[in-house]
Amino acid sequence: MNLITYGEASDFSGVELTELGRFITDLTAGEEPSLLGTMVQTTAGLKPLGSVLKGLRQRVLRMVAEAGSGHLGASLSVIDVLTVLYFVRMRHDPSNPDWEGRDRLVLSKGHAAPALYAVLAEAGYFPPGELNSLRKLGGLLQGHPENTIPGVDASTGSLGQGLSIAVGMALAAKMDEATHKVYAIIGDGELNEGQIWEAALTAGHHGLDNLVAVVDRNQFQLTGRTEETKALEPIGEKWRSFGWEVIEADGNDPSSILDALDVCALTEGKPSVIIASTTKGKGVSFMEGNKFSKAVPDASELARALAELA
Amino acid sequence: MEQSSQLESFGRALVELGREREDIVVLDPDVASSTKTTYFAESFPSRFVRVGISEQDMLGIASGLAAAGKTPIAVGFAMFIIGRGWEQIANSIARQRLDAKIVGTHAGLSPHADGESHQMYGDVALMRTIPNMRVVVPGDAPSAVEALRAALEYRGPVYIRLMRGSTPTIYGEDIEFEMGRANVLREGSDATVIANGIMLSRALTAAEKLIGEGIDVRVIDMHTVKPLDTGAIEKTAKETGAIVTAEEHSIIGGLGSAVAETLAETAPTPMERIGIRDRFGESSRSYPELLAHVGLTPEAIAEAVHRVIERR
């Protein structure tokens, strides 16, 4: 059985799975339902979403430490969104990465590649052992996403370009009267790029309701706070005025992310954007909110971080 | 020579090809009436994407369409689609080896009246440096159509460079065109002129002129700058011993540079380059007048042939 691949596009199977998950949680915990207890299908069998998330954060830390470079903070802020998408919401099949009917995901903030790679490996697109090859010469996992990697739908890494690619995929789906969805994950600093707003206009103009953008609103870009670099607020109003349905969510809370995705799934005639409030470095106390100034943790910092996530 | 419009022929051919292939999608950054993609738009409105004045977005959309199995053809003025879009072409299209075609119109000095803001003569250099990218510079209307056909038969990114306006027609209905294979348009043994684009017809005129002076010049249409037909270059270098290149492009990085790189490595041969000598363009009410102003004339080619023969 593969819980990741299911149903026809129009039946919003993700919602059913969620309800199933909540039901299971109710039965097992007897407490308030939480998505964290939902069992999801991984390459190593069924696991609760909460433990999957902890494991993925550990993997990301190990990968970046091993590689010697990489964007930890941005990977840890967006990993909940990616995990809910790949393990709960998206229609896809790790055993058939080129399946035409699959939902697509473009990681426009390509520097969060470690998070995407960890998620794809956990879903079964390639062996978790490959994660050790991050940024290694001749390795599968390049510093930024490549479409040659199983499960990666678009090569990215140059900020500002991914939303246009997603718009092209969504337009193609409309032309083919296909029912799959296209997700674009954008960084908040990335909203500085003009091409994002060109693409936002295009998607709004074409009423692409098969397109969902998620802004990873972690408040920081490379040189500091977004609002001190090139102020973005009010972000929601900007997107709304471009013809998008705007949904605010807690981007580090799987239930909130899924609720927002449910709204997107029901939105007709226009594209949706989720402004996902997140914390950079989420899950590791001494990294949260851009406090960790170094790119890569040393051995003792890695051990402390892993212990926090145990 | 008879005159015909590359863009008119290209625009009509797009419709024909669109009828043959349903996967073709044409993208327009709000210049369709100038690039002649209007014909395609009228015939296949559902496969024509009006992106508005946003070349970067257009190239990203082309990437997404190609990833979804369409064959996008993005058509815009060379200055903007290539100049502004270089990084999108590199990162969103060529890096993924996507099957997208990019057509830069109004290339070189052909938008003569508009002036230097619209005149692009660095596009061949820019496209040559991108891995996976093919670069084709047809010299007339029939070869522009053949270039489009060849690009569509090939699976991968291709850049086709076209001029606005009417230009001399070189090829007849018996045209043979293969991407990556040079065409010898005129045999000759004293020297070779390797040309493309508008300079191809001017090279032929120069060859006629030189006959009267007792010089028998070979003329080669190097319509594909990448992959370059290095075999043809080495062969003609050995056989004629003197090479002149002629292009409506900067002498930095274009056809002349590509030929020089080949000769320097494998068959050092005296060579002269006719091209735009590291300067901006300007407005002129006449295309031939502007070409003459920057030294892109049959006479300039003929003089270069004399010089290169003396150096042999």
PDB file of C-alpha atoms in Angstrom, chain A residues 9 43 50 55 81 84-85 88 92 106 110 121 123 137 140 178 198 210 223 228 234 240 242 260 272 290 295 305:
ATOM      1  CA  ALA A   9      -7.330  14.857  -8.753  1.00  0.00           C
ATOM      2  CA  THR A  43      10.508   4.671   2.521  1.00  0.00           C
ATOM      3  CA  GLY A  50       6.040  14.420  14.027  1.00  0.00           C
ATOM      4  CA  GLY A  55      14.284  12.905  11.613  1.00  0.00           C
ATOM      5  CA  VAL A  81       5.891  23.014   4.432  1.00  0.00           C
ATOM      6  CA  VAL A  84       3.260  18.345   4.642  1.00  0.00           C
ATOM      7  CA  LEU A  85       3.186  18.750   0.853  1.00  0.00           C
ATOM      8  CA  VAL A  88       0.144  14.521   3.126  1.00  0.00           C
ATOM      9  CA  HIS A  92       3.010  11.745  -6.508  1.00  0.00           C
ATOM     10  CA  VAL A 106       9.320  23.993  -7.868  1.00  0.00           C
ATOM     11  CA  GLY A 110      16.703  26.566  -4.306  1.00  0.00           C
ATOM     12  CA  ALA A 121      14.885  10.546   0.161  1.00  0.00           C
ATOM     13  CA  ALA A 123       9.638   9.575   0.488  1.00  0.00           C
ATOM     14  CA  LEU A 137      32.087  16.314  -6.921  1.00  0.00           C
ATOM     15  CA  LEU A 140      23.925  13.094  -7.167  1.00  0.00           C
ATOM     16  CA  ALA A 178      -4.966  18.009 -16.715  1.00  0.00           C
ATOM     17  CA  GLU A 198       6.099  39.518 -13.469  1.00  0.00           C
ATOM     18  CA  ASN A 210      -3.976  24.965 -10.294  1.00  0.00           C
ATOM     19  CA  THR A 223      22.410  40.533   5.021  1.00  0.00           C
ATOM     20  CA  GLU A 228      15.485  46.523   6.932  1.00  0.00           C
ATOM     21  CA  PRO A 234       2.184  44.313   3.631  1.00  0.00           C
ATOM     22  CA  ARG A 240      -4.109  40.116  -3.276  1.00  0.00           C
ATOM     23  CA  PHE A 242      -2.126  40.954  -8.138  1.00  0.00           C
ATOM     24  CA  ALA A 260      -4.164  26.645   4.344  1.00  0.00           C
ATOM     25  CA  SER A 272      -3.357  30.953  -4.262  1.00  0.00           C
ATOM     26  CA  ASN A 290      19.106  33.961  12.574  1.00  0.00           C
ATOM     27  CA  ALA A 295      26.973  28.535   8.067  1.00  0.00           C
ATOM     28  CA  ALA A 305      21.418  20.295  17.825  1.00  0.00           C
TER      29      ALA A 305
END
